[in-house]
Amino acid sequence: MGFKIVKKRELIPNRVSELTIYAPDIASKARPGNFVILRIFPKGERIPLTIADKSPAEGTITIVYLVVGKTTAHLETFQVGDEILDVCGPLGKPTRIEKKGEVVCVGGGTGIAAMHHIAKGHAQVGNKVISVIGARSKDLLLFEEELSKFSHKVLVATDDGSKGKKGLVTQVLEDYLKSHEVKEVVAVGPVPMMKAVSELTKKYSVPTTVSLNSIMVDGIGMCGACRVSVGGRIRFACVEGPEFDAHEVDFDELMLRLRSYVKQEQISYNHFCE
Ligand code: FAD
Ligand code: FES
């Protein structure tokens, strides 16, 4: 028996969807920062997706995915009542959350959904959470309403200026860092965004945590696919992360490794579309 989809919400039609999945054992143990690995059919690849939210009372977890290739396109064909073959988790180390004061959580793209669970965890222990979210335009912004339920403020940046400040999340973040005593910055999103946030916060000496999206296969430390360099040491993001000290991460190496199978991914996606 698989894992039943009990709710589906199209956040951006044909691009980003949210699925609520009945998985009571995972829901009861999931903590901010954890992820799951899905396999949607017997010969399917395994893909990691962050647990964006959970409801232990209803026995559900929520995932949000961007359609980028074959498996996410296939997942997008699933509807309420369909079952996902395997959902393995919760995986990864949970976020280290302690009461410390003001925490700025930065999210870009579907990273905003992943950041949501972490930001909520910080708010629940009494930290003052400022959420900074960015997208190309206002139609592509995710989770603004959800974040506003527990954030002290939600600051928005869009590339085209259709909402909030025109520009990048780093510009909004820099304005904020100049005039506030921030104890920690958390950033989740595309690697270039996390790299830019890290370079900025280094300048302001603010401790920063990023959640790395390296390629993963087993998710339990056996295959080595998720290797990342942090502080000059090889670390396995699935079991030692996915969160690391941003100022120690080799982002350029991560970007190169993420592009290792682009040709095969394109062939596989074209084959799926035929
Ligand atoms: P493909 O065409 O196979 O790949 C497109 C790109 O996705 C690749 O170039 C590569 O950069 C990346 N990718 C491919 N396979 C994997 C894999 N097995 N593991 C990791 N990355 C891969 N995406 C979301 O939209 N929402 C999330 O909440 C989310 N959380 C993640 C949490 C973690 C811990 C990690 C490691 C990744 C997360 N991702 C998330 C990325 C997601 O796993 C990939 O987008 C997905 O695997 C793409 O599969 P595909 O077959 O659709 O695309
Ligand atoms: Fe295999 Fe991390 S995904 S070791």
Coordinates of C-alpha atoms and ligand atoms in Angstrom, one line a residue:
M1 CA 0.0 0.0 0.0
G2 CA 1.3 3.4 -0.9
F3 CA 0.9 6.9 0.6
K4 CA -2.4 8.5 -0.3
I5 CA -2.6 12.1 -1.6
V6 CA -5.4 13.8 0.5
K7 CA -5.1 17.3 -0.9
K8 CA -3.5 19.0 -3.9
R9 CA -3.1 22.7 -4.4
E10 CA -1.7 24.2 -7.7
L11 CA 0.3 27.2 -6.4
I12 CA 1.6 28.2 -9.9
P13 CA -0.3 26.3 -12.6
N14 CA 1.8 23.5 -14.2
R15 CA 4.9 24.7 -12.4
V16 CA 4.6 24.5 -8.6
S17 CA 2.2 22.3 -6.6
E18 CA 1.6 21.5 -3.0
L19 CA 0.6 17.9 -2.0
T20 CA -0.7 16.9 1.4
I21 CA 0.1 13.2 1.9
Y22 CA -1.3 10.8 4.5
A23 CA 1.9 9.5 6.3
P24 CA 1.1 9.4 10.0
D25 CA 4.5 7.9 11.1
I26 CA 6.5 10.5 9.3
A27 CA 4.1 13.3 10.5
S28 CA 4.6 12.4 14.1
K29 CA 8.4 12.5 13.9
A30 CA 9.1 15.3 11.3
R31 CA 10.9 18.3 12.5
P32 CA 11.8 21.6 10.7
G33 CA 14.7 20.9 8.3
N34 CA 13.8 17.3 7.6
F35 CA 13.0 16.0 4.1
V36 CA 11.5 12.8 2.5
I37 CA 12.6 10.8 -0.5
L38 CA 9.8 9.7 -2.9
R39 CA 9.7 6.9 -5.4
I40 CA 6.6 7.2 -7.5
F41 CA 6.6 4.0 -9.5
P42 CA 8.6 0.7 -9.2
K43 CA 11.4 1.6 -11.6
G44 CA 11.3 5.3 -10.7
E45 CA 14.2 7.4 -9.5
R46 CA 14.3 8.6 -5.9
I47 CA 13.9 12.3 -5.4
P48 CA 14.3 14.3 -2.2
L49 CA 11.7 16.9 -1.2
T50 CA 11.6 19.0 1.9
I51 CA 8.8 18.6 4.4
A52 CA 7.2 22.0 4.1
D53 CA 4.7 21.4 6.9
K54 CA 3.1 18.6 8.9
S55 CA 0.0 17.9 10.9
P56 CA 0.6 15.0 13.4
A57 CA -3.1 15.3 14.4
E58 CA -4.3 14.6 10.9
G59 CA -1.4 12.3 10.1
T60 CA -0.3 14.3 7.1
I61 CA 2.9 15.9 5.7
T62 CA 3.0 18.7 3.0
I63 CA 5.5 18.9 0.2
V64 CA 5.9 21.6 -2.4
Y65 CA 7.7 20.9 -5.7
L66 CA 8.7 22.8 -8.8
V67 CA 8.3 20.8 -12.0
V68 CA 11.9 20.7 -13.4
G69 CA 12.3 17.3 -15.0
K70 CA 10.9 13.8 -15.5
T71 CA 10.0 12.8 -12.0
T72 CA 8.5 16.1 -10.9
A73 CA 6.6 16.2 -14.2
H74 CA 5.3 12.7 -13.5
L75 CA 4.4 13.6 -9.9
E76 CA 2.4 16.6 -11.3
T77 CA 0.1 14.1 -13.0
F78 CA -0.9 12.7 -9.6
Q79 CA -4.3 13.8 -8.1
V80 CA -6.2 13.5 -4.8
G81 CA -6.8 9.8 -4.1
D82 CA -3.7 8.6 -6.0
E83 CA -1.0 6.9 -4.0
I84 CA 2.7 7.5 -4.0
L85 CA 4.6 4.2 -4.0
D86 CA 7.3 5.1 -1.4
V87 CA 7.7 8.0 0.9
C88 CA 10.8 7.5 3.1
G89 CA 11.5 9.8 6.0
P90 CA 11.9 12.0 7.9
L91 CA 15.5 12.2 6.7
G92 CA 18.3 14.6 7.4
K93 CA 19.3 16.4 10.6
P94 CA 16.6 18.7 11.9
T95 CA 17.3 22.4 12.1
R96 CA 19.1 23.5 15.3
I97 CA 16.5 25.8 16.8
E98 CA 17.0 27.6 20.1
K99 CA 15.7 30.9 21.5
K100 CA 18.2 33.6 20.4
G101 CA 16.3 36.7 19.4
E102 CA 15.9 38.0 15.9
V103 CA 16.2 35.5 13.1
V104 CA 15.9 36.4 9.4
C105 CA 14.7 33.6 7.1
V106 CA 15.3 34.1 3.4
G107 CA 13.6 32.0 0.7
G108 CA 13.7 31.9 -3.0
G109 CA 11.6 29.9 -5.5
T110 CA 10.3 26.6 -3.9
G111 CA 13.0 27.2 -1.2
I112 CA 10.3 29.5 0.3
A113 CA 8.2 26.4 1.1
A114 CA 11.2 24.6 2.7
M115 CA 12.1 27.8 4.6
H116 CA 8.5 28.0 5.9
H117 CA 8.8 25.0 8.2
I118 CA 12.2 26.3 9.6
A119 CA 10.8 29.8 10.1
K120 CA 7.7 28.4 11.9
G121 CA 10.0 26.4 14.2
H122 CA 12.0 29.6 15.1
A123 CA 8.7 31.4 15.8
Q124 CA 7.4 28.6 18.0
V125 CA 10.4 28.9 20.4
G126 CA 9.9 32.6 20.7
N127 CA 12.4 34.0 18.2
K128 CA 11.4 37.2 16.3
V129 CA 11.2 35.9 12.7
I130 CA 11.6 38.2 9.7
S131 CA 10.8 36.5 6.5
V132 CA 12.4 37.7 3.3
I133 CA 11.1 36.2 0.1
G134 CA 11.8 36.7 -3.5
A135 CA 10.7 35.7 -7.0
R136 CA 10.9 37.0 -10.6
S137 CA 7.4 38.5 -10.3
K138 CA 4.5 38.6 -7.8
D139 CA 2.6 35.7 -9.5
L140 CA 5.6 33.5 -8.7
L141 CA 5.8 34.4 -5.0
L142 CA 4.9 31.4 -2.7
F143 CA 3.7 31.2 0.9
E144 CA 3.4 34.9 1.7
E145 CA 0.2 34.5 3.5
E146 CA 1.3 31.4 5.4
L147 CA 4.5 33.1 6.5
S148 CA 2.7 36.3 7.6
K149 CA 0.8 34.1 10.2
F150 CA 3.8 33.9 12.5
S151 CA 6.5 36.2 11.1
H152 CA 7.0 39.6 12.7
K153 CA 7.3 41.0 9.1
V154 CA 7.4 39.5 5.6
L155 CA 9.6 41.5 3.3
V156 CA 9.3 40.9 -0.5
A157 CA 11.6 41.4 -3.4
T158 CA 10.6 40.9 -7.1
D159 CA 12.9 41.2 -10.1
D160 CA 10.3 43.2 -12.0
G161 CA 9.1 45.3 -9.1
S162 CA 5.5 44.0 -9.3
K163 CA 5.5 43.5 -5.5
G164 CA 7.8 44.8 -2.7
K165 CA 11.2 46.1 -3.5
K166 CA 12.4 45.8 -7.1
G167 CA 15.5 43.7 -7.1
L168 CA 17.0 40.7 -5.3
V169 CA 16.4 39.3 -1.8
T170 CA 20.0 40.2 -0.9
Q171 CA 19.2 43.9 -1.4
V172 CA 16.3 43.7 1.1
L173 CA 18.4 41.6 3.4
E174 CA 21.3 44.1 3.4
D175 CA 18.9 47.0 4.1
Y176 CA 17.6 45.1 7.1
L177 CA 21.0 44.0 8.4
K178 CA 22.3 47.6 8.4
S179 CA 19.8 48.7 11.0
H180 CA 19.0 45.6 13.1
E181 CA 20.8 43.2 15.4
V182 CA 20.2 39.9 13.7
K183 CA 21.3 36.7 15.5
E184 CA 21.1 34.3 12.6
V185 CA 20.2 34.3 8.9
V186 CA 18.7 31.1 7.4
A187 CA 18.6 30.9 3.6
V188 CA 16.9 28.2 1.4
G189 CA 16.6 28.5 -2.4
P190 CA 18.7 28.3 -5.6
V191 CA 22.4 27.8 -5.0
P192 CA 23.4 31.2 -6.5
M193 CA 21.0 32.9 -4.1
M194 CA 22.3 31.0 -1.1
K195 CA 25.9 31.9 -2.2
A196 CA 25.0 35.6 -2.5
V197 CA 23.3 35.6 1.0
S198 CA 26.4 33.9 2.5
E199 CA 28.8 36.5 1.0
L200 CA 26.6 39.3 2.3
T201 CA 26.2 38.0 5.8
K202 CA 30.0 37.2 6.1
K203 CA 30.5 41.0 5.6
Y204 CA 28.1 41.7 8.5
S205 CA 29.5 38.8 10.6
V206 CA 26.0 37.2 11.0
P207 CA 26.0 33.4 11.5
T208 CA 24.2 31.9 8.6
T209 CA 22.6 28.5 7.9
V210 CA 21.8 27.2 4.4
S211 CA 19.9 24.0 3.3
L212 CA 21.8 22.3 0.5
N213 CA 20.0 20.6 -2.4
S214 CA 22.8 18.3 -3.6
I215 CA 21.9 15.3 -5.7
M216 CA 20.7 12.4 -3.5
V217 CA 20.0 8.8 -4.1
D218 CA 19.6 6.7 -1.0
G219 CA 19.4 9.5 1.5
I220 CA 20.9 7.4 4.3
G221 CA 24.7 7.9 3.9
M222 CA 25.5 4.8 1.7
C223 CA 25.9 6.0 -1.9
G224 CA 28.0 9.2 -1.6
A225 CA 26.0 11.0 -4.3
C226 CA 25.3 14.0 -2.0
R227 CA 28.9 14.8 -1.2
V228 CA 29.6 18.5 -0.5
S229 CA 32.7 20.4 0.7
V230 CA 32.2 22.2 3.9
G231 CA 35.1 23.8 5.7
G232 CA 37.5 21.9 3.4
R233 CA 36.0 18.5 4.5
I234 CA 33.8 16.2 2.5
R235 CA 30.4 15.9 4.2
F236 CA 27.3 13.8 3.2
A237 CA 24.4 16.3 3.0
C238 CA 21.8 13.6 3.5
V239 CA 22.9 12.5 7.0
E240 CA 25.2 15.3 8.1
G241 CA 22.9 18.0 6.6
P242 CA 21.2 19.2 4.6
E243 CA 21.8 22.3 6.7
F244 CA 25.3 23.7 7.1
D245 CA 27.2 26.8 8.1
A246 CA 26.9 28.9 4.9
H247 CA 30.3 30.6 5.4
E248 CA 32.0 27.2 5.1
V249 CA 30.2 25.8 2.1
D250 CA 31.9 25.5 -1.4
F251 CA 29.0 26.6 -3.4
D252 CA 30.8 26.6 -6.8
E253 CA 31.6 22.9 -6.4
L254 CA 28.0 22.2 -5.5
M255 CA 26.7 24.0 -8.6
L256 CA 29.1 22.0 -10.8
R257 CA 28.0 18.7 -9.2
L258 CA 24.3 19.6 -9.6
R259 CA 24.9 19.8 -13.4
S260 CA 26.6 16.4 -13.7
Y261 CA 23.7 14.6 -15.4
V262 CA 22.0 17.5 -17.3
K263 CA 22.2 15.6 -20.6
Q264 CA 20.7 12.4 -19.3
E265 CA 18.0 14.4 -17.4
Q266 CA 17.0 16.1 -20.7
I267 CA 16.8 12.8 -22.6
S268 CA 14.7 11.3 -19.8
Y269 CA 12.4 14.3 -19.7
N270 CA 11.9 14.3 -23.6
H271 CA 11.2 10.5 -23.4
F272 CA 8.5 11.1 -20.8
C273 CA 6.9 13.9 -22.8
E274 CA 6.6 11.7 -25.9
Ligands
FAD1 P1 15.7 16.1 -13.3 O1 15.6 16.6 -14.7 O2 16.1 14.7 -13.0 O3 16.7 17.1 -12.6 C1 16.6 18.5 -12.6 C2 17.7 19.0 -11.6 O4 17.3 18.7 -10.3 C3 19.0 18.4 -11.8 O5 19.8 19.1 -12.7 C4 19.6 18.4 -10.4 O6 20.1 19.7 -10.2 C5 18.4 18.2 -9.5 N1 18.2 16.8 -9.2 C6 17.9 15.8 -10.0 N2 17.8 14.6 -9.4 C7 18.1 14.9 -8.1 C8 18.1 14.1 -6.9 N3 17.9 12.8 -6.9 N4 18.4 14.7 -5.8 C9 18.6 16.0 -5.7 N5 18.5 16.8 -6.8 C10 18.3 16.3 -8.0 N6 12.7 20.6 -5.0 C11 11.5 21.1 -4.8 O7 10.9 21.5 -5.8 N7 10.9 21.3 -3.6 C12 11.6 20.9 -2.4 O8 11.0 21.0 -1.3 C13 12.9 20.3 -2.6 N8 13.5 19.9 -1.5 C14 14.8 19.3 -1.6 C15 15.4 18.9 -0.5 C16 16.6 18.3 -0.6 C17 17.3 17.8 0.7 C18 17.3 18.2 -1.8 C19 18.6 17.5 -1.9 C20 16.6 18.6 -3.0 C21 15.4 19.2 -2.9 N9 14.7 19.6 -4.0 C22 13.4 20.2 -3.9 C23 15.2 19.4 -5.4 C24 14.5 18.2 -6.1 O9 14.9 17.0 -5.4 C25 14.8 18.1 -7.6 O10 14.3 19.2 -8.2 C26 14.3 16.8 -8.2 O11 15.0 15.7 -7.8 C27 14.3 16.9 -9.7 O12 13.9 15.6 -10.3 P2 13.4 15.6 -11.8 O13 13.4 14.1 -12.2 O14 12.0 16.2 -11.9 O15 14.3 16.5 -12.6
FES2 FE1 23.6 8.7 -0.7 FE2 23.7 10.9 0.8 S1 22.3 10.4 -0.7 S2 25.1 9.2 0.8

